[in-house]
XYZ file of C-alpha atoms in Angstrom:
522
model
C 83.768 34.667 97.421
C 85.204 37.484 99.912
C 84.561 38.690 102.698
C 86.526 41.906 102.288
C 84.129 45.420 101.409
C 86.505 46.864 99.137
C 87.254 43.654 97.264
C 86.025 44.276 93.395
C 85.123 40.702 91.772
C 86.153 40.643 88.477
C 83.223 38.709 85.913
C 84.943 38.559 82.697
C 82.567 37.551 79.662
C 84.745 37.840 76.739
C 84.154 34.417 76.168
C 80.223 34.836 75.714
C 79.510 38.725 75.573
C 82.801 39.583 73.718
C 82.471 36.413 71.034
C 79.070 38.252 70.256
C 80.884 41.040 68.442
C 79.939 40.168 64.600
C 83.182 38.367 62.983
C 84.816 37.564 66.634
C 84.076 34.113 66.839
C 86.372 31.963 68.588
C 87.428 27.791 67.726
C 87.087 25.531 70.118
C 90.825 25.464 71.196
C 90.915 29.328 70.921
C 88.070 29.784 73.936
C 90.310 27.074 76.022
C 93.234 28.611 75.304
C 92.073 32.166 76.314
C 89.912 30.725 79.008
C 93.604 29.348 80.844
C 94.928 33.159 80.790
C 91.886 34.221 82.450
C 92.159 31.601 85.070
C 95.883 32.085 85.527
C 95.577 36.234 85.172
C 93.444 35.757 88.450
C 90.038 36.603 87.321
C 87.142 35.774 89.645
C 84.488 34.589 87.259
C 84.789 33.732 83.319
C 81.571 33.335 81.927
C 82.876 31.046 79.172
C 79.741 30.591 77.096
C 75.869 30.366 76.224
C 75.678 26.509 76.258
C 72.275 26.217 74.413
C 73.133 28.013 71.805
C 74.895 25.482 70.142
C 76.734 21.775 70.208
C 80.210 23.991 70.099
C 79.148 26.490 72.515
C 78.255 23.327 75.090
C 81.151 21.735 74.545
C 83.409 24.761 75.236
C 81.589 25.921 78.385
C 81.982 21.966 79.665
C 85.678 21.829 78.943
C 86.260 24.940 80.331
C 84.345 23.866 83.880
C 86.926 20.508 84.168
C 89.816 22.472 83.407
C 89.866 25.695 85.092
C 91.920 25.394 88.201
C 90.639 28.862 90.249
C 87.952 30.971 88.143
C 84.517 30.345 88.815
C 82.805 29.121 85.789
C 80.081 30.376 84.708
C 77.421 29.943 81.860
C 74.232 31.988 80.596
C 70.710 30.778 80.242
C 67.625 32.533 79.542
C 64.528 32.281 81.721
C 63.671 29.243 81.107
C 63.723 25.596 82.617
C 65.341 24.149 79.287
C 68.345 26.844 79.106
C 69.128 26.496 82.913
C 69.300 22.525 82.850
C 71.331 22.772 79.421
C 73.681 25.322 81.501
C 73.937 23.237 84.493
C 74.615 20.145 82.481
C 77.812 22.602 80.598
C 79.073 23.581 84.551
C 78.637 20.759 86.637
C 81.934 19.962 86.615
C 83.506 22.825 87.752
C 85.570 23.221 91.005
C 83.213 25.963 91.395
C 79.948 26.282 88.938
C 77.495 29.207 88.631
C 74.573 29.714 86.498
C 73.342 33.123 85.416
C 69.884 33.293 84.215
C 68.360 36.782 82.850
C 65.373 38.151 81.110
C 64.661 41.696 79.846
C 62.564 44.074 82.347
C 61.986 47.358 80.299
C 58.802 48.020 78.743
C 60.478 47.212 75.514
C 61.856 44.163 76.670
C 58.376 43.258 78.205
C 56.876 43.396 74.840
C 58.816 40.716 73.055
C 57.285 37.842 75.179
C 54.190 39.909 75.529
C 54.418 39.364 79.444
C 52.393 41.330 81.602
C 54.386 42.804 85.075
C 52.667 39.934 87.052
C 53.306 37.477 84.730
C 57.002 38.395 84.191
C 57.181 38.222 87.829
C 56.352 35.105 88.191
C 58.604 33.446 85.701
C 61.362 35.516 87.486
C 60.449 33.922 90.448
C 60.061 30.094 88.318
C 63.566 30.093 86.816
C 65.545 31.378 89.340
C 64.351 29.075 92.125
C 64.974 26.304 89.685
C 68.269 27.638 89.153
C 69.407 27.544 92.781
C 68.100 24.016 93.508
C 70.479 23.016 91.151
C 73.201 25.474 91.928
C 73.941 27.353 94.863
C 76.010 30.138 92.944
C 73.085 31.949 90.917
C 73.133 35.257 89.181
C 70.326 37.023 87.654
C 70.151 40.122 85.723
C 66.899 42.124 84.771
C 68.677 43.334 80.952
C 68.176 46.686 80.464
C 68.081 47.618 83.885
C 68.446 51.190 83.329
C 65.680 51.762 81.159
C 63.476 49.693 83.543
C 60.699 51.697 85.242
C 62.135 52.001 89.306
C 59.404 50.348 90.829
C 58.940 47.331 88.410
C 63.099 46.708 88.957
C 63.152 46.857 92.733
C 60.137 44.456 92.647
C 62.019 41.929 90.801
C 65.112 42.316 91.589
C 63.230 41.448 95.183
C 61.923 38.664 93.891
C 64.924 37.068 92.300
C 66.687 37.324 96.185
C 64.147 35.713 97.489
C 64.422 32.808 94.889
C 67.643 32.497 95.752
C 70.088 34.701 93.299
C 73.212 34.979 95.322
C 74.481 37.683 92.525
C 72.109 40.585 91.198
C 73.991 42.033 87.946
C 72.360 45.745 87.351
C 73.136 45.844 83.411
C 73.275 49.090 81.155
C 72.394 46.919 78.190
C 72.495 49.501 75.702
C 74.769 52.165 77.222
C 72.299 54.524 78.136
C 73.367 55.318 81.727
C 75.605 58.151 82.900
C 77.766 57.497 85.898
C 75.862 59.614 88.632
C 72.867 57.648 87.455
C 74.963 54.135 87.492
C 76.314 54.594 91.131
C 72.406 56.213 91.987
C 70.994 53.237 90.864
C 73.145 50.669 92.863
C 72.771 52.947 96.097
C 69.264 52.834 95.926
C 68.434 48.992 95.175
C 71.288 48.235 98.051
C 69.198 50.963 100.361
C 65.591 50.256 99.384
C 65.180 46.369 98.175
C 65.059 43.758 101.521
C 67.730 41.276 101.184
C 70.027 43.339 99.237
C 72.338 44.183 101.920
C 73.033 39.974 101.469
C 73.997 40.011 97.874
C 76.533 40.736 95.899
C 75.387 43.816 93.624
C 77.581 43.600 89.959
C 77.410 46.144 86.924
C 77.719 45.243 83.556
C 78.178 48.101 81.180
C 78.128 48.517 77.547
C 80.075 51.593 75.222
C 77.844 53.289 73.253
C 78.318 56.631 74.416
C 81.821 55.869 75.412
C 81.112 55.596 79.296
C 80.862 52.064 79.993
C 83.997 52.192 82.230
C 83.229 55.036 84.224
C 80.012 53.693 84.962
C 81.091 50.480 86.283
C 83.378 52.395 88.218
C 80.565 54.685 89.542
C 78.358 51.467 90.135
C 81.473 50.275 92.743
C 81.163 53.705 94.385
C 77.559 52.936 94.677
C 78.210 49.466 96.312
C 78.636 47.345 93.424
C 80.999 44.473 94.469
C 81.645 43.053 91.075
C 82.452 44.176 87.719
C 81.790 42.346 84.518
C 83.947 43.178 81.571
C 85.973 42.039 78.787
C 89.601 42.204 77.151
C 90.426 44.900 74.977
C 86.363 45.906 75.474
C 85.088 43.542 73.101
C 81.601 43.224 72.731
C 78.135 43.704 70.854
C 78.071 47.429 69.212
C 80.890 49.598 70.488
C 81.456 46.896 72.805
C 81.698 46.792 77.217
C 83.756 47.783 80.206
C 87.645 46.617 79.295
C 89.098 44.787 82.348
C 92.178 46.716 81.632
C 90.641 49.977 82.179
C 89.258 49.254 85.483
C 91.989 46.851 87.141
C 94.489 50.140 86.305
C 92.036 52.710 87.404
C 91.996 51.098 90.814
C 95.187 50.473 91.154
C 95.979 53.865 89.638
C 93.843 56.093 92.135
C 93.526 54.005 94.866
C 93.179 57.172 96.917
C 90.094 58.101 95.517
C 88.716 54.236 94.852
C 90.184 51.888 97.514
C 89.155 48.698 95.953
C 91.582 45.685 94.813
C 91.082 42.516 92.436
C 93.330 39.461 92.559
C 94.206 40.517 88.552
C 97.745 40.211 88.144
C 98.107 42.932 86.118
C 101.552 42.153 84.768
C 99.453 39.739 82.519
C 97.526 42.204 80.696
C 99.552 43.107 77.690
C 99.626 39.292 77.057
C 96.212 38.456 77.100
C 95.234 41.594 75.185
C 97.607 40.664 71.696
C 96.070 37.142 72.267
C 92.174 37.999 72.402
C 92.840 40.340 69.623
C 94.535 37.895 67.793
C 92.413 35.008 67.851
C 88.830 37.298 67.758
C 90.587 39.519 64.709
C 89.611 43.068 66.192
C 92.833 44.850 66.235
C 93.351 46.700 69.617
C 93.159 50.548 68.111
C 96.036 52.326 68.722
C 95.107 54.766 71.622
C 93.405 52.437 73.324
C 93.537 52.871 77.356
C 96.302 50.683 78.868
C 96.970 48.341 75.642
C 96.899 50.399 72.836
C 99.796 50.431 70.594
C 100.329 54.325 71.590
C 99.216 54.210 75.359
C 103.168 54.269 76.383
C 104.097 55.972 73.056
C 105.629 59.901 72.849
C 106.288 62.066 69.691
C 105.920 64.905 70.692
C 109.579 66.529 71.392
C 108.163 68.062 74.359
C 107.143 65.098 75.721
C 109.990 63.491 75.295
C 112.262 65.737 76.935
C 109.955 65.258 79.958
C 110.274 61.368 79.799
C 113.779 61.475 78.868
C 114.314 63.300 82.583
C 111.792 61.653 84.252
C 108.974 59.294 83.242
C 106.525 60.318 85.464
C 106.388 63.794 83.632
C 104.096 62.588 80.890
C 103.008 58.584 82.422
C 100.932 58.160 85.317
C 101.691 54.179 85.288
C 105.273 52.036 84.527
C 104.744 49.980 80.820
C 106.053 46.763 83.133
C 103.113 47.334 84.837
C 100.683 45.940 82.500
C 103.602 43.605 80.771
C 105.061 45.884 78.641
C 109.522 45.951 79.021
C 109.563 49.877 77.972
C 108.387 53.385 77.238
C 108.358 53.644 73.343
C 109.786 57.273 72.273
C 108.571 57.128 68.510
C 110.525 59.401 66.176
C 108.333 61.570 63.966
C 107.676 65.653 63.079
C 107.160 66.607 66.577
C 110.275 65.024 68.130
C 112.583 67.502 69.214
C 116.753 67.195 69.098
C 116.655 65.552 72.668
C 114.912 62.762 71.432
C 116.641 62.228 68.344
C 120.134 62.684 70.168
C 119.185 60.053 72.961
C 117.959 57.515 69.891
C 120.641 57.772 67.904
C 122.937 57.091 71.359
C 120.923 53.544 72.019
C 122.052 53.231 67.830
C 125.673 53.660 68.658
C 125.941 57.067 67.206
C 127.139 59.482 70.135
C 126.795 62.971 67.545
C 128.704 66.540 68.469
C 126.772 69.331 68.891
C 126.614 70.358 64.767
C 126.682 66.884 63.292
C 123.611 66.825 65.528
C 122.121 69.718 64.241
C 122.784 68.919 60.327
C 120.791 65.681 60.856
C 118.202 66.918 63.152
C 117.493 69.473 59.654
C 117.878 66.260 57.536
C 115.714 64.420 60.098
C 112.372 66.823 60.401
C 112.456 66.949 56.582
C 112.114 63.086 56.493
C 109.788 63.044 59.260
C 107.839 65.746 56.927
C 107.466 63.326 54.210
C 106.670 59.768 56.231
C 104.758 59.073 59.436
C 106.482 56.591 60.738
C 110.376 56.560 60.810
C 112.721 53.337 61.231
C 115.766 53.079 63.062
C 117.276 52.415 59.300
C 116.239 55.907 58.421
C 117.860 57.089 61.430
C 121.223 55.600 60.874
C 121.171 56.478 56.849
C 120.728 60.049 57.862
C 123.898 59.744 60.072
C 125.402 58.438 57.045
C 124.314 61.342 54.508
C 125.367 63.756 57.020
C 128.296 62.196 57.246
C 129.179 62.214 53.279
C 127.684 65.981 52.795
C 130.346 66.632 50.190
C 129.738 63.345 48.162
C 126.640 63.085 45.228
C 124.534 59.822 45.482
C 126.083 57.186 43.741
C 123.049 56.683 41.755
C 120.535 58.909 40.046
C 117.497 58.687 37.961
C 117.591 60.981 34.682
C 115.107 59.893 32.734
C 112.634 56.778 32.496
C 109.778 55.651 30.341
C 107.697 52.829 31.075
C 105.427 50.774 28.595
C 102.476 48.788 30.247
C 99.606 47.244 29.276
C 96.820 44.114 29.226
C 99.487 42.451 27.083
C 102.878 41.787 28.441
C 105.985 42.080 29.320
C 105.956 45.445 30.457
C 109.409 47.644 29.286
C 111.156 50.594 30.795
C 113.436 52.762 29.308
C 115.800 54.337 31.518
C 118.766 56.564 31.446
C 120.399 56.418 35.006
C 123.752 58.162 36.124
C 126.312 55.525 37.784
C 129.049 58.023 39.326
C 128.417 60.734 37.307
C 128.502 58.692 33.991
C 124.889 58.292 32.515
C 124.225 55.303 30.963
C 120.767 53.917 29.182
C 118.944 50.397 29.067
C 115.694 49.022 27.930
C 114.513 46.137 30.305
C 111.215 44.442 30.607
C 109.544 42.996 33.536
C 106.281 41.048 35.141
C 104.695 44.834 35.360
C 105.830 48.392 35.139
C 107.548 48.136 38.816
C 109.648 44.818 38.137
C 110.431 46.302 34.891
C 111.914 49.500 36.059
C 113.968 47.742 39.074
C 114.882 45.099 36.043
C 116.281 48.170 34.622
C 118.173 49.743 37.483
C 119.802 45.834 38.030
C 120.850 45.975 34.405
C 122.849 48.832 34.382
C 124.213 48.778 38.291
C 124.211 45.033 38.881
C 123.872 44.075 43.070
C 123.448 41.096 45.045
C 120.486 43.170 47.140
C 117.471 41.405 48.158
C 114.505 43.600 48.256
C 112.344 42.479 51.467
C 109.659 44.888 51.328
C 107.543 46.987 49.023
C 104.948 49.185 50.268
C 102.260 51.933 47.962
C 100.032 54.232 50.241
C 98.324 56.663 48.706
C 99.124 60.219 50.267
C 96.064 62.324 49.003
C 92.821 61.282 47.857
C 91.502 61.039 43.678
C 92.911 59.821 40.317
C 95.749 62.502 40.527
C 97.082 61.251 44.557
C 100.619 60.845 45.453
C 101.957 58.116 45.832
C 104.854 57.577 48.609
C 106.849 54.294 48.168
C 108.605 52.689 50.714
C 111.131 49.662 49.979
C 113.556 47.760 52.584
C 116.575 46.121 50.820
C 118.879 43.164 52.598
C 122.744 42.361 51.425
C 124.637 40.283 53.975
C 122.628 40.968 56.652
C 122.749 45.252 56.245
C 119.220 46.494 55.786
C 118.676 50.019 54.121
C 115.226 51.341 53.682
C 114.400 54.151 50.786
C 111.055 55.928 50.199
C 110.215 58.418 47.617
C 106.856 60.430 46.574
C 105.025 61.256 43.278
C 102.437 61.261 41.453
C 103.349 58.762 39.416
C 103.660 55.365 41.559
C 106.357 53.885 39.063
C 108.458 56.501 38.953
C 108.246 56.884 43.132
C 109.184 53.270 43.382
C 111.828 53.630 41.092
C 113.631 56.846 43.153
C 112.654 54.454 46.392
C 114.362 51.676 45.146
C 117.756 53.435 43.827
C 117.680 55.228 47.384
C 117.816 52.466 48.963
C 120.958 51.599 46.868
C 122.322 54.541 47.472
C 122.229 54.024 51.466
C 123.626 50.541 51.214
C 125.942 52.037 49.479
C 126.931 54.457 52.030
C 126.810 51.920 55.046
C 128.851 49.512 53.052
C 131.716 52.397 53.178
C 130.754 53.086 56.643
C 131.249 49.848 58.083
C 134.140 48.773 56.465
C 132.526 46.197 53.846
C 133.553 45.579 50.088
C 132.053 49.047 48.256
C 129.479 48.478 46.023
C 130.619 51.196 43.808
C 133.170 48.593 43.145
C 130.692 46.535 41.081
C 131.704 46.878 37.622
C 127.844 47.775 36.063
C 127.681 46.915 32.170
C 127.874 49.165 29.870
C 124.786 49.264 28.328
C 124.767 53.203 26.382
């Protein structure tokens, strides 16, 4: 494929190894689709299937051979006449075809078939010749290389070059390897086996102790010439070598690891939200390279540092891997630097102790909810701004009837400006009864858009913080309250939220809700 020594081929199998994961199975459509942002991301080789494995499996693998436009495509077979014509028959069509045929080589793999060392030899030898005289692009891979007695692999990996393999994959099935061993093992075969200085050597690396990707990385040190990975590191058990993590390691320390891909890496981000999408395994958050928090910063420290100069605290640009910006995330640990410079991109340019009074206001929110919204941002501008003024609204008293037979009522005394005032409402449930209630006495036009319960602590007697977003002409205010009781936290959520709308309503020179006449209802 190249001619260049420091040229990493990139094998992706997300397609075959990475649908294994239990519940990641792909539709038809869903393998083309992803199968075009390989091709286009620049990825050498997409192994897009195990064609005998089923009618659907076939039929992807075929219509991924006539469409690709660059990738080589590539299907698996076991070692086996049947399996190799079935994965011919699947790649044919492709601009450029390979087959890749494997069988396992440790003693424990041996045992399955109940193969002897000759006899496993000799199918080697079998199914790989028949391979090439219907392909000249052939890979073979002894599975579980690494827990395959030395001399037995270097026989057969032998064996398969002189059959014909043009590719020799060296696969840490299980994850058992450590990098020294990974780039040992690569040295050695390329050193010791004759013909392997005419091969391409590859690594394919699975997770289970967490070192698949730096011992794919080790196996290039050791004269591996092509990686085989997957998006987001999808795969059977903890899952294999993510192609993000070793296209941005190269391109990262290319001092240390002078080897290039033809990835456009710009096309990461993309391709991760889609794989995760369509196989429905989230990316976790602190994933490497395309985890929610890879560009993220809380900490006020942090921050600061970015703030001055991203390269304090980020050792690649977000627009590298597709990404438009840095994300400074507002929580406990941000510091007044951070809060000042996100409350400038809100429009609020705050002097020095209007600053301060929300940055108090501010940690004490941040105290109380992990994750804070530009909405709570701008209503603590607002508070600050109205120090001297009471919330409009305020719960007194409530008391809520519910039951297996309905309606459910609340009973609730709530002070409108300082003047209490009492109603009895009922509702579909305690919650819709209670925010019946509220309506009844301080009628609005608000449309509540979300309604969220997470459970703070643990047991029967948890906490309960409530979180509500309300909508009135296109201003959004966002309220959250704790307690132990879940009605009476959405409740206080609800009439905060009220109470901010309120406030921007004032703020921005709309019609003042206080201005709604509420029934009297004492």
């Amino acid at each position: 494929m190249t001619n260049d020594k420091n040229r990493v081929v990139i094998f992706d199998t997300t397609l075959r190894d990475g649908e294994q994961s239990p519940g990641a199975t792909m539709s038809h459509d869903e393998k083309l689709e992803i199968a075009s942002l390989l091709d286009e991301m620049g990825v050498d080789i997409i192994e897009a299937g195990f064609p005998i494995a089923s009618e659907g499996d076939f039929a992807a693998v075929s219509e991924i051979a006539k469409n690709a436009r660059n990738s080589v495509i590539c299907g698996l077979s076991r070692a086996n006449f049947k399996d190799i014509d079935r994965c011919w028959e699947a790649v044919r069509h492709a601009k450029q075809p390979r087959i890749h045929t494997f069988i396992g080589t440790s003693p424990l793999h041996r045992a399955i078939p109940n193969l002897t060392q000759d006899e496993m030899a000799e199918r080697i030898h079998d199914t790989v010749s028949h391979a090439r005289n219907l392909c000249d692009n052939v890979q073979w891979s002894p599975m579980d290389a690494t827990r395959t007695e030395w001399e037995y692999l270097a026989r057969v990996v032998e064996i398969a070059i002189r059959a014909g393999a043009t590719t020799l994959n060296i696969p840490d099935t299980v994850g058992y390897t450590a990098p020294n061993e990974s780039a040992d093992l690569i040295r050695r075969l390329i050193a010791e086996v004759p013909g392997a200085d005419e091969v391409v050597f590859s690594t394919h690396c699975h997770n289970d102790l967490g070192m698949a990707t730096a011992n794919s990385l080790a196996a290039v040190e050791g004269g591996a010439r092509q990686i085989e990975c997957t998006i987001n590191g999808l795969g059977e058990r903890a899952g294999n070598t993510a192609l993000e993590e070793v296209v941005m390691a190269m391109k990262v320390r290319h001092d240390i690891m002078p080897f290039t891909t033809g990835i456009d890496a710009t096309k990461l981000m993309n391709i991760s939200r889609r794989v995760a999408t369509v196989s429905g395994f989230a990316v976790q958050f602190n994933k490497a390279i395309v985890g929610k928090n890879a560009f993220a910063h809380e900490s006020g420290i942090h921050q600061d540092g970015m703030l001055k100069n991203a390269e304090t605290f980020e050792i690649m640009r977000p627009e590298d891997v597709g990404l438009s910006e840095t994300n400074i995330v507002m929580g406990k640990h941000s510091g007044r630097a951070a809060l000042r410079s996100k409350l400038k991109d809100l429009g609020h340019d705050l002097a020095d102790n209007q600053l301060n009074d929300v940055f108090v206001r501010f940690k004490s929110l941040a105290d109380r909810k992990k994750e804070i919204f530009d909405d709570d941002l701008i209503a603590l501008v607002a508070d600050s701004a109205a120090t001297d003024q009471d919330d409009h609204l305020h719960l007194q008293a409530m008391t809520v009837i519910c039951g297996t037979e309905g309606p459910q009522k609340a009973t609730m005394t709530l002070s409108v400006g300082g003047i209490e005032k009492s109603v009895e409402a009922t509702g579909d449930g305690p919650v819709d009864a209670a925010f019946n209630a509220v309506k009844a006495i301080f009628p609005h036009q608000t449309m509540l858009q979300l309604y969220q319960v997470h459970a703070v602590t643990e047991g029967t007697d948890a906490q309960a913080t409530v979180s509500v977003r309300m909508e009135e002409e296109g201003r959004i205010a966002t309220g959250q309250s704790a307690d132990t009781d879940t009605v009476v936290a959405s409740t206080k959520a609800y009439i905060n939220a009220l109470n901010r709308l309120i406030l921007r309503r004032e703020k921005t020179g709309g019609h003042d809700l206080r201005e709604v006449s509420y029934k009297d209802v004492s």
